[in-house]
Structures are given as C-alpha cells and as structure tokens.
Amino acid sequence: MGSTSDAAPAATTGPVRSAATLVLAGAALATTQLLAVRELVSGLFGEEVVLLLVNVTLFAAISCGYWLAPRMRRLGRAAEIAFVVGCLLHLSLPVLPRLGFAWLAARRWNGAAPLAMAIGVAVALLAPLSTLLPRAVASYADPVEGMRRSYSAELAGFLLGLGLTHLCFGHGVEVLVALHWSLLALVAGLALGARAFAVVALPAALLWPSLPARAHAASNAVYREVHGMRSANVVFSVDSPYQRVEVVDSGPGRRSLYLDGLENLNANDLALLNEYLAVVPARIARPASTLVIGNGTLSLVAPLAALSNELLTVEIDPVVVAAGERFFSPGAGRANLAWRLVQDDGKSFLAGTSRSFDLIVIDVPSPLTFQEAFLHTREFYALVRSRLTPRGVVTVQLSGHRLGAIARSPSRVAAALAAELPDLMVVESGVADRAFAYASRELPFGADDVRAAAPPSETRLVVRDAEAVRARTRGAQPLDIDSLDLVLRRGFERLVDRRGSGGAGD
Amino acid sequence: MTERRAKLVASVTGLHFAALQLGAFLSVESVSSSAWATYAALSSAWLGGTLAGLWLTLPARPAILGGLLAFEGLLVFARLAPWSRGLFVFGVAAVAVGGLWAGGFFVRAARRRATDGVFLHENNGFLLGLVATPCAFAFGGRTALAALPLATCALIFGLDPTLKQARKETP
C-alpha cells in the first residue's frame, strides 16, 4: 500500500515529508477533537461533568495511540491497514455517533452504554493519528533532533488546525467535515502513499454531498429517541466556538432551542419567562437605559424597547443570535433605533464600560458549566452593582422554581446576589414555573407593585421581600468563584439521574 | 533514575502541565472574559511556549520554577486586579512561560535517550490533571488552584534526583 514499512513518517520518507505529515496530523488532531467534543458532549448533554468526561475520554484515546505506537512496528502491513481503517472511520462523522446514541436510547440502554460508546468513538478516531508522533521521533538517529523537529511540526499543525477550525464555526457541520476529511486524506497519502490517499479521499468525496441530509436525519433520530420527542425536526444545527446550537420543532407551535443537547428554552415558555425576568420590572421601573446580558434569541428586544429609552443586548455567541433572529424573534429590533447589539462576554463588557444602567437583565443559562457559573457569582454581581444607577435594578432567573434547600442553585444564587445588593426580592411564579430575583441598592418598587404588574394568567405568585429571602437562604453559601462546587455536584446528580432513569432528563 | 521512576516523573510532569494550563485558563476566564478569543490566545500561548521550549536550551530548574512563578503571579494578579485589562496580557505571558518547560521536558527526555513511553506517561498525567484541576477549583477555589502546581512541582523535584544536579549538567 505504501512506501514505508510501518507508516512511520520520518525514517524512509525524508524529513520534509515527515514534517508535512505531522503538521497535517496535528491539524487533523485539532479538527478531530473539536468534532468529537461537539458530538459527544451533545449526545451526553453538556454539563461541566460531561465536558470533563469527554475531555478525559479524548486524552485517554490519545494515550491509546501512544501505547500502540511502538507496537505497530511489529505489525508491519497490518499496521498500515489499521491506520487507513482508522482514517476511514472518520468518514462516519458526524452521523454514526448520533445514530449510535439514538440506537442505544431506542433500546433503553441509557446507563453506561452511551459512555462506553463515547470511549469507543474517541479511541477509534484519535488513536491512529496519535501513533504518528512517537514513531516519527523514534525514526530519527538523533533523538533530540527527532523530538524537536517532529513535536514542533505536530504542534504547529495543531495551531493551524485551531485557526482553520475557527473559520468553520457558524457554518453547517459539512464545512468543518470537508476540512477534516481533506486533512485525513492528505495525512494518509503522505504517510502511506498515493493508494492510501485514494482509499480515504474517494469515499470521502462520494459521501460528502449527501452529508447535510444524513446529518439532519441522524440529528432527528437523536431528538426522537434520546429526548423522546416523537415528531422532532431539527431545523437549525450549527456549531459555534462555544456550543452546538440547535433549534428543534416538535409539533405545531412547539419550538425549542438546545445548546449542547440541553434544552435552553422553548417558545411556549419564553413569553412568561421574559415577562417575569424583564418585562414586569421594566413596566414598573420604566428604565431610561437597559442592558440585557445573554438573551441571544433577542426575544426581549421588542418588549423592552417599548419600555426603555435605550436598550443594549450583549451576547457572546453569534450563532445563538443567528438562530434567534431566524426562528424566535424575526426582525427583532431591526427597525428600533434605540436598540444595539454587542457581541462580547458579559463580564468583559461590564468591566470595559463606564456606563451605568437603570435595569440590567441577566438572561444566561443555569450554572451547569464553569463559564455559565461565573455569571452567577458574587464577584460578577459586584461588577454589575458598579454599573447600576443609584436605584438601578438587576434581574436574574434563579435556575429553579422556588427558593428551596440551601445547597441548591436558587438559594445559592440568591445568597450571592443578596451579599452584593441588599435590597432583594424573589418572585416565585406558578405559571412560569420559575423563580426570579430583583435586586438593587434600593429597589424602586415593592411586592404589591409586582403583584399588580403580574400577567393575568398567573396561578400562584409568591413574592418574598429581602427579609424573607434572607430568612429562607440563611446558611446558604453565596455562589462565588471560590465555591463553585455546585457546578460539579449538580452536573453529577443530573448525569446519574439521567443514566439511572433511562431518560433524557429534559 | 530507574525506568519506573522516569515514568512516574513523566506522569507527574503531565499532571503539573495540566494544573498550570487549566489553572491559568480558569483564573483568567473567571474575572476577565470567556470569549473564544481568550481561549484561543491562551491555548496559542501555551503551544507557542512549548514550541520555544523545544528549541531553546533550557536549564531544567529555572524553567520549571519560572513557569510556576509566572502561574502563581497570575493568580495573585487576578485576585488583586480582577476585571483589569492587563490581566489578559499577563495571562498570555504567564501561560507562555509555563509552556516553555512543556517543550524543554521532552527535549530533556530525548537527550537522555528516554523517549520510549514519554508521550504516553506525560499524557496519562495530563489526563489525571484534567480531572484534578477542575475538581480542585470547584471544591477548593483559587487557593486549591494555586496549591496544586506547588504540590506537583515539589513532587517533580522530589522524584527526579537529576534535577538537583541540573546546574552541573551541560546542555
């Protein structure tokens, strides 16, 4: 098949070809990791614990490759064939992992089976590529020169891969896959010769045109089997630098936004969620200037623009904004001159602005990853306080339906907020099935104002003032940067519940 | 140094690298920005430092201690000046300095003709660090984040007797 005896790039192929092979292999390792992380994290649901598990799985797969590398010399031609088969397995991306998760869920094998499958996928994808570096180093007579040249080439390739991948974000998965398959075919060709290139490149070229349709069908299968949405139709699926963003229709008027496989919101709940998170306080306080952190769906633009002289939305993920504009808030704010969108991290924006706001709405996901949890910490709320006008209000969704046990998210987030902004009110809505907090140095409204402004459809509204909140959260440790145990504990509980109950846990 | 001990040193070194790299990421992102640009800049700084470390002739002890010092300095900076614009620049520089020994370590292994299994054992240690660092951060905060590389660094010096003779070594 090839020009070398064991697919070791350097010894028999010359240093330039060896370096080129490793550069491309490094780039392919970067694209493999990013593709695998998205597929596996979305399939297993994207809490920090899952991210951790997936990353461990990927590095374990690389260790497998390193372990195999010195053994491959003994295998001779079989090693070459195994390497090419390994490359061919990449052609199953992203369809096979999705169908695998769906197939396991359809058989109710929801316990350890999906995790085992994730390990298998990671090993199959990453181990062959990881064998190249140790074999390249070993092929040099001078180990120092071998180490320097080979490792430098692979690292440079990895950097190149990161850069190229960045260009693929925001497009359908077929764009990244095209880059990935091209890199693999070139690696196979450079390591093993023209026949290996043809064996990988030809099926890749044949499979690629049908990839969007097959990936779409596989995504539908995941939502139908894993999430139990019988008529799910994934109408949007694009990877951003931060997450997989998917919009799923599951019946007439039933549209949901999923981020890394976790339901972020559905269109039915959105109006009520927005009502309590932002519209009620804005209706009472009539802010001159409002800042919304998050809310990439832009669903708050229209209602808040009508209640505030000036509205600013800060969202980190441009793909969520694209999905929001297209599926949740078509034309939102386009005609509204008082509205402006800034693409930035909320922390970074607040730290960099000198402006103050009458109302700051924090519309971010629950603290299930560190990045999300940073936006629920005491340190962040101190930064928010510094950007509030004297009677300015911050509103937060408490990631739960009521103030319950002191170790749970609502109590710990409320405690963090109370530690920085003494005048606090918690609203527990029966109809929205969520609890919300309004905090300020001095709230410009009271409980009766909130009750009066509540939507008529409300079935059970509990409004707790600062004293009642402090009593309920006494003993709760405020969420801060040095106590983010909640992220891993809650993620682990959810993971165990899901695996134990055999359901998606949406 | 016995082969078994060399494997252990490689694994602890991998754990040390994970503690430095992830620790710096978490430290910067918690009080600065979690944007992709921040992640990409920090990752590139680590890889750039590693690349430089492969080609520079680095004495082991100063390289290890320099990386540790830069990391601890970054944590202090993040504590004293959260939300500061300078934190990102300091973070990139500190991560690059930490990455230097990630390159130097492998060249040192090659110089000793001990490359068999060095990637495997270093990667296994890194894998352990991928779990240990977020757990340390979640349950022990930034104090644990600061303590972990101190512990791994002490372990490296304790396990590798040749590091004590490093000054006498010719590169």
PDB file of N, CA and C in Angstrom, chain A residues 212-276:
ATOM      1  N   PRO A 212     -25.086  16.709   4.527  1.00  0.00           N
ATOM      2  CA  PRO A 212     -26.088  17.516   5.248  1.00  0.00           C
ATOM      3  C   PRO A 212     -27.390  16.750   5.489  1.00  0.00           C
ATOM      4  N   ALA A 213     -27.849  16.012   4.486  1.00  0.00           N
ATOM      5  CA  ALA A 213     -29.113  15.271   4.642  1.00  0.00           C
ATOM      6  C   ALA A 213     -28.960  14.147   5.663  1.00  0.00           C
ATOM      7  N   ARG A 214     -27.827  13.448   5.609  1.00  0.00           N
ATOM      8  CA  ARG A 214     -27.633  12.337   6.554  1.00  0.00           C
ATOM      9  C   ARG A 214     -27.448  12.863   7.985  1.00  0.00           C
ATOM     10  N   ALA A 215     -26.718  13.971   8.117  1.00  0.00           N
ATOM     11  CA  ALA A 215     -26.514  14.554   9.453  1.00  0.00           C
ATOM     12  C   ALA A 215     -27.848  15.034  10.029  1.00  0.00           C
ATOM     13  N   HIS A 216     -28.688  15.591   9.156  1.00  0.00           N
ATOM     14  CA  HIS A 216     -30.006  16.066   9.606  1.00  0.00           C
ATOM     15  C   HIS A 216     -30.872  14.900  10.085  1.00  0.00           C
ATOM     16  N   ALA A 217     -30.873  13.813   9.316  1.00  0.00           N
ATOM     17  CA  ALA A 217     -31.661  12.635   9.702  1.00  0.00           C
ATOM     18  C   ALA A 217     -31.143  12.054  11.018  1.00  0.00           C
ATOM     19  N   ALA A 218     -29.829  12.048  11.180  1.00  0.00           N
ATOM     20  CA  ALA A 218     -29.258  11.498  12.412  1.00  0.00           C
ATOM     21  C   ALA A 218     -29.594  12.390  13.615  1.00  0.00           C
ATOM     22  N   SER A 219     -29.591  13.719  13.404  1.00  0.00           N
ATOM     23  CA  SER A 219     -29.976  14.628  14.495  1.00  0.00           C
ATOM     24  C   SER A 219     -31.434  14.404  14.886  1.00  0.00           C
ATOM     25  N   ASN A 220     -32.286  14.247  13.872  1.00  0.00           N
ATOM     26  CA  ASN A 220     -33.701  13.975  14.168  1.00  0.00           C
ATOM     27  C   ASN A 220     -33.832  12.704  14.999  1.00  0.00           C
ATOM     28  N   ALA A 221     -33.054  11.683  14.633  1.00  0.00           N
ATOM     29  CA  ALA A 221     -33.113  10.411  15.369  1.00  0.00           C
ATOM     30  C   ALA A 221     -32.720  10.626  16.831  1.00  0.00           C
ATOM     31  N   VAL A 222     -31.712  11.475  17.077  1.00  0.00           N
ATOM     32  CA  VAL A 222     -31.290  11.748  18.459  1.00  0.00           C
ATOM     33  C   VAL A 222     -32.439  12.376  19.241  1.00  0.00           C
ATOM     34  N   TYR A 223     -33.080  13.402  18.644  1.00  0.00           N
ATOM     35  CA  TYR A 223     -34.148  14.082  19.390  1.00  0.00           C
ATOM     36  C   TYR A 223     -35.374  13.190  19.555  1.00  0.00           C
ATOM     37  N   ARG A 224     -35.613  12.335  18.582  1.00  0.00           N
ATOM     38  CA  ARG A 224     -36.775  11.442  18.704  1.00  0.00           C
ATOM     39  C   ARG A 224     -36.531  10.346  19.742  1.00  0.00           C
ATOM     40  N   GLU A 225     -35.350   9.761  19.721  1.00  0.00           N
ATOM     41  CA  GLU A 225     -35.104   8.615  20.602  1.00  0.00           C
ATOM     42  C   GLU A 225     -34.522   9.036  21.953  1.00  0.00           C
ATOM     43  N   VAL A 226     -33.518   9.892  21.942  1.00  0.00           N
ATOM     44  CA  VAL A 226     -32.846  10.240  23.200  1.00  0.00           C
ATOM     45  C   VAL A 226     -33.704  11.213  24.010  1.00  0.00           C
ATOM     46  N   HIS A 227     -34.284  12.209  23.326  1.00  0.00           N
ATOM     47  CA  HIS A 227     -35.075  13.231  24.038  1.00  0.00           C
ATOM     48  C   HIS A 227     -36.562  12.885  24.088  1.00  0.00           C
ATOM     49  N   GLY A 228     -36.933  11.823  23.413  1.00  0.00           N
ATOM     50  CA  GLY A 228     -38.329  11.387  23.448  1.00  0.00           C
ATOM     51  C   GLY A 228     -39.297  12.321  22.740  1.00  0.00           C
ATOM     52  N   MET A 229     -38.815  13.084  21.751  1.00  0.00           N
ATOM     53  CA  MET A 229     -39.692  13.998  21.009  1.00  0.00           C
ATOM     54  C   MET A 229     -40.069  13.303  19.706  1.00  0.00           C
ATOM     55  N   ARG A 230     -41.226  12.656  19.700  1.00  0.00           N
ATOM     56  CA  ARG A 230     -41.586  11.729  18.620  1.00  0.00           C
ATOM     57  C   ARG A 230     -41.568  12.355  17.221  1.00  0.00           C
ATOM     58  N   SER A 231     -41.963  13.631  17.140  1.00  0.00           N
ATOM     59  CA  SER A 231     -42.008  14.230  15.806  1.00  0.00           C
ATOM     60  C   SER A 231     -40.939  15.314  15.643  1.00  0.00           C
ATOM     61  N   ALA A 232     -39.805  15.124  16.309  1.00  0.00           N
ATOM     62  CA  ALA A 232     -38.768  16.160  16.281  1.00  0.00           C
ATOM     63  C   ALA A 232     -38.226  16.391  14.879  1.00  0.00           C
ATOM     64  N   ASN A 233     -38.053  17.649  14.556  1.00  0.00           N
ATOM     65  CA  ASN A 233     -37.420  18.032  13.297  1.00  0.00           C
ATOM     66  C   ASN A 233     -36.401  19.130  13.606  1.00  0.00           C
ATOM     67  N   VAL A 234     -35.139  18.815  13.406  1.00  0.00           N
ATOM     68  CA  VAL A 234     -34.086  19.791  13.718  1.00  0.00           C
ATOM     69  C   VAL A 234     -33.994  20.761  12.547  1.00  0.00           C
ATOM     70  N   VAL A 235     -34.444  21.980  12.772  1.00  0.00           N
ATOM     71  CA  VAL A 235     -34.496  22.950  11.671  1.00  0.00           C
ATOM     72  C   VAL A 235     -33.232  23.809  11.597  1.00  0.00           C
ATOM     73  N   PHE A 236     -32.400  23.715  12.611  1.00  0.00           N
ATOM     74  CA  PHE A 236     -31.158  24.512  12.611  1.00  0.00           C
ATOM     75  C   PHE A 236     -30.153  23.777  13.479  1.00  0.00           C
ATOM     76  N   SER A 237     -28.983  23.536  12.953  1.00  0.00           N
ATOM     77  CA  SER A 237     -27.931  22.895  13.748  1.00  0.00           C
ATOM     78  C   SER A 237     -26.583  23.431  13.281  1.00  0.00           C
ATOM     79  N   VAL A 238     -26.012  24.293  14.088  1.00  0.00           N
ATOM     80  CA  VAL A 238     -24.737  24.917  13.722  1.00  0.00           C
ATOM     81  C   VAL A 238     -23.843  24.958  14.964  1.00  0.00           C
ATOM     82  N   ASP A 239     -22.582  24.622  14.759  1.00  0.00           N
ATOM     83  CA  ASP A 239     -21.633  24.693  15.873  1.00  0.00           C
ATOM     84  C   ASP A 239     -21.012  26.080  15.942  1.00  0.00           C
ATOM     85  N   SER A 240     -20.969  26.613  17.160  1.00  0.00           N
ATOM     86  CA  SER A 240     -20.294  27.889  17.386  1.00  0.00           C
ATOM     87  C   SER A 240     -18.996  27.586  18.132  1.00  0.00           C
ATOM     88  N   PRO A 241     -18.170  28.583  18.394  1.00  0.00           N
ATOM     89  CA  PRO A 241     -16.974  28.301  19.183  1.00  0.00           C
ATOM     90  C   PRO A 241     -17.303  27.820  20.593  1.00  0.00           C
ATOM     91  N   TYR A 242     -18.552  28.021  21.016  1.00  0.00           N
ATOM     92  CA  TYR A 242     -18.902  27.738  22.408  1.00  0.00           C
ATOM     93  C   TYR A 242     -19.736  26.484  22.585  1.00  0.00           C
ATOM     94  N   GLN A 243     -20.541  26.157  21.600  1.00  0.00           N
ATOM     95  CA  GLN A 243     -21.519  25.095  21.798  1.00  0.00           C
ATOM     96  C   GLN A 243     -22.174  24.717  20.475  1.00  0.00           C
ATOM     97  N   ARG A 244     -22.919  23.600  20.504  1.00  0.00           N
ATOM     98  CA  ARG A 244     -23.766  23.269  19.358  1.00  0.00           C
ATOM     99  C   ARG A 244     -25.120  23.930  19.585  1.00  0.00           C
ATOM    100  N   VAL A 245     -25.537  24.704  18.617  1.00  0.00           N
ATOM    101  CA  VAL A 245     -26.804  25.438  18.724  1.00  0.00           C
ATOM    102  C   VAL A 245     -27.810  24.746  17.807  1.00  0.00           C
ATOM    103  N   GLU A 246     -28.925  24.272  18.391  1.00  0.00           N
ATOM    104  CA  GLU A 246     -29.924  23.565  17.587  1.00  0.00           C
ATOM    105  C   GLU A 246     -31.312  24.098  17.891  1.00  0.00           C
ATOM    106  N   VAL A 247     -32.082  24.245  16.848  1.00  0.00           N
ATOM    107  CA  VAL A 247     -33.493  24.623  17.002  1.00  0.00           C
ATOM    108  C   VAL A 247     -34.306  23.408  16.560  1.00  0.00           C
ATOM    109  N   VAL A 248     -35.221  22.982  17.448  1.00  0.00           N
ATOM    110  CA  VAL A 248     -35.967  21.747  17.188  1.00  0.00           C
ATOM    111  C   VAL A 248     -37.466  22.038  17.226  1.00  0.00           C
ATOM    112  N   ASP A 249     -38.147  21.653  16.152  1.00  0.00           N
ATOM    113  CA  ASP A 249     -39.616  21.722  16.133  1.00  0.00           C
ATOM    114  C   ASP A 249     -40.153  20.349  16.512  1.00  0.00           C
ATOM    115  N   SER A 250     -41.108  20.336  17.448  1.00  0.00           N
ATOM    116  CA  SER A 250     -41.631  19.028  17.869  1.00  0.00           C
ATOM    117  C   SER A 250     -43.146  18.998  17.821  1.00  0.00           C
ATOM    118  N   GLY A 251     -43.724  19.760  16.947  1.00  0.00           N
ATOM    119  CA  GLY A 251     -45.176  19.785  16.795  1.00  0.00           C
ATOM    120  C   GLY A 251     -45.598  21.203  16.477  1.00  0.00           C
ATOM    121  N   PRO A 252     -46.886  21.386  16.170  1.00  0.00           N
ATOM    122  CA  PRO A 252     -47.354  22.726  15.812  1.00  0.00           C
ATOM    123  C   PRO A 252     -47.093  23.731  16.943  1.00  0.00           C
ATOM    124  N   GLY A 253     -46.343  24.767  16.645  1.00  0.00           N
ATOM    125  CA  GLY A 253     -46.059  25.819  17.629  1.00  0.00           C
ATOM    126  C   GLY A 253     -45.097  25.401  18.721  1.00  0.00           C
ATOM    127  N   ARG A 254     -44.541  24.211  18.614  1.00  0.00           N
ATOM    128  CA  ARG A 254     -43.614  23.755  19.679  1.00  0.00           C
ATOM    129  C   ARG A 254     -42.192  23.805  19.136  1.00  0.00           C
ATOM    130  N   ARG A 255     -41.500  24.838  19.510  1.00  0.00           N
ATOM    131  CA  ARG A 255     -40.140  25.074  19.005  1.00  0.00           C
ATOM    132  C   ARG A 255     -39.204  25.311  20.199  1.00  0.00           C
ATOM    133  N   SER A 256     -38.062  24.622  20.196  1.00  0.00           N
ATOM    134  CA  SER A 256     -37.133  24.733  21.329  1.00  0.00           C
ATOM    135  C   SER A 256     -35.724  25.043  20.845  1.00  0.00           C
ATOM    136  N   LEU A 257     -34.989  25.698  21.736  1.00  0.00           N
ATOM    137  CA  LEU A 257     -33.571  25.960  21.473  1.00  0.00           C
ATOM    138  C   LEU A 257     -32.754  25.035  22.371  1.00  0.00           C
ATOM    139  N   TYR A 258     -31.856  24.280  21.749  1.00  0.00           N
ATOM    140  CA  TYR A 258     -30.974  23.386  22.506  1.00  0.00           C
ATOM    141  C   TYR A 258     -29.535  23.859  22.362  1.00  0.00           C
ATOM    142  N   LEU A 259     -28.820  23.878  23.492  1.00  0.00           N
ATOM    143  CA  LEU A 259     -27.400  24.225  23.482  1.00  0.00           C
ATOM    144  C   LEU A 259     -26.629  23.018  23.993  1.00  0.00           C
ATOM    145  N   ASP A 260     -25.774  22.457  23.161  1.00  0.00           N
ATOM    146  CA  ASP A 260     -25.025  21.243  23.509  1.00  0.00           C
ATOM    147  C   ASP A 260     -25.942  20.150  24.053  1.00  0.00           C
ATOM    148  N   GLY A 261     -27.093  19.989  23.444  1.00  0.00           N
ATOM    149  CA  GLY A 261     -28.001  18.906  23.819  1.00  0.00           C
ATOM    150  C   GLY A 261     -28.877  19.200  25.012  1.00  0.00           C
ATOM    151  N   LEU A 262     -28.703  20.360  25.647  1.00  0.00           N
ATOM    152  CA  LEU A 262     -29.545  20.724  26.793  1.00  0.00           C
ATOM    153  C   LEU A 262     -30.582  21.745  26.356  1.00  0.00           C
ATOM    154  N   GLU A 263     -31.835  21.524  26.772  1.00  0.00           N
ATOM    155  CA  GLU A 263     -32.872  22.480  26.385  1.00  0.00           C
ATOM    156  C   GLU A 263     -32.628  23.813  27.079  1.00  0.00           C
ATOM    157  N   ASN A 264     -32.480  24.870  26.301  1.00  0.00           N
ATOM    158  CA  ASN A 264     -32.257  26.198  26.849  1.00  0.00           C
ATOM    159  C   ASN A 264     -33.586  26.899  27.068  1.00  0.00           C
ATOM    160  N   LEU A 265     -34.484  26.771  26.102  1.00  0.00           N
ATOM    161  CA  LEU A 265     -35.812  27.377  26.233  1.00  0.00           C
ATOM    162  C   LEU A 265     -36.731  26.793  25.172  1.00  0.00           C
ATOM    163  N   ASN A 266     -38.015  26.907  25.414  1.00  0.00           N
ATOM    164  CA  ASN A 266     -38.954  26.605  24.334  1.00  0.00           C
ATOM    165  C   ASN A 266     -39.895  27.779  24.144  1.00  0.00           C
ATOM    166  N   ALA A 267     -40.378  27.898  22.928  1.00  0.00           N
ATOM    167  CA  ALA A 267     -41.127  29.104  22.536  1.00  0.00           C
ATOM    168  C   ALA A 267     -42.357  29.316  23.409  1.00  0.00           C
ATOM    169  N   ASN A 268     -42.960  28.195  23.891  1.00  0.00           N
ATOM    170  CA  ASN A 268     -44.174  28.338  24.701  1.00  0.00           C
ATOM    171  C   ASN A 268     -43.892  29.025  26.031  1.00  0.00           C
ATOM    172  N   ASP A 269     -42.750  28.660  26.643  1.00  0.00           N
ATOM    173  CA  ASP A 269     -42.429  29.217  27.964  1.00  0.00           C
ATOM    174  C   ASP A 269     -41.783  30.589  27.874  1.00  0.00           C
ATOM    175  N   LEU A 270     -41.285  30.902  26.683  1.00  0.00           N
ATOM    176  CA  LEU A 270     -40.442  32.080  26.530  1.00  0.00           C
ATOM    177  C   LEU A 270     -41.145  33.369  26.958  1.00  0.00           C
ATOM    178  N   ALA A 271     -42.407  33.520  26.563  1.00  0.00           N
ATOM    179  CA  ALA A 271     -43.116  34.766  26.844  1.00  0.00           C
ATOM    180  C   ALA A 271     -43.249  34.983  28.354  1.00  0.00           C
ATOM    181  N   LEU A 272     -43.604  33.902  29.081  1.00  0.00           N
ATOM    182  CA  LEU A 272     -43.775  34.037  30.532  1.00  0.00           C
ATOM    183  C   LEU A 272     -42.443  34.252  31.233  1.00  0.00           C
ATOM    184  N   LEU A 273     -41.429  33.534  30.737  1.00  0.00           N
ATOM    185  CA  LEU A 273     -40.083  33.700  31.293  1.00  0.00           C
ATOM    186  C   LEU A 273     -39.639  35.155  31.148  1.00  0.00           C
ATOM    187  N   ASN A 274     -39.826  35.696  29.945  1.00  0.00           N
ATOM    188  CA  ASN A 274     -39.446  37.088  29.680  1.00  0.00           C
ATOM    189  C   ASN A 274     -40.258  38.064  30.515  1.00  0.00           C
ATOM    190  N   GLU A 275     -41.531  37.709  30.702  1.00  0.00           N
ATOM    191  CA  GLU A 275     -42.429  38.595  31.444  1.00  0.00           C
ATOM    192  C   GLU A 275     -41.858  38.872  32.836  1.00  0.00           C
ATOM    193  N   TYR A 276     -41.516  37.780  33.539  1.00  0.00           N
ATOM    194  CA  TYR A 276     -41.027  37.960  34.904  1.00  0.00           C
ATOM    195  C   TYR A 276     -39.571  38.397  34.956  1.00  0.00           C
TER     196      TYR A 276
END
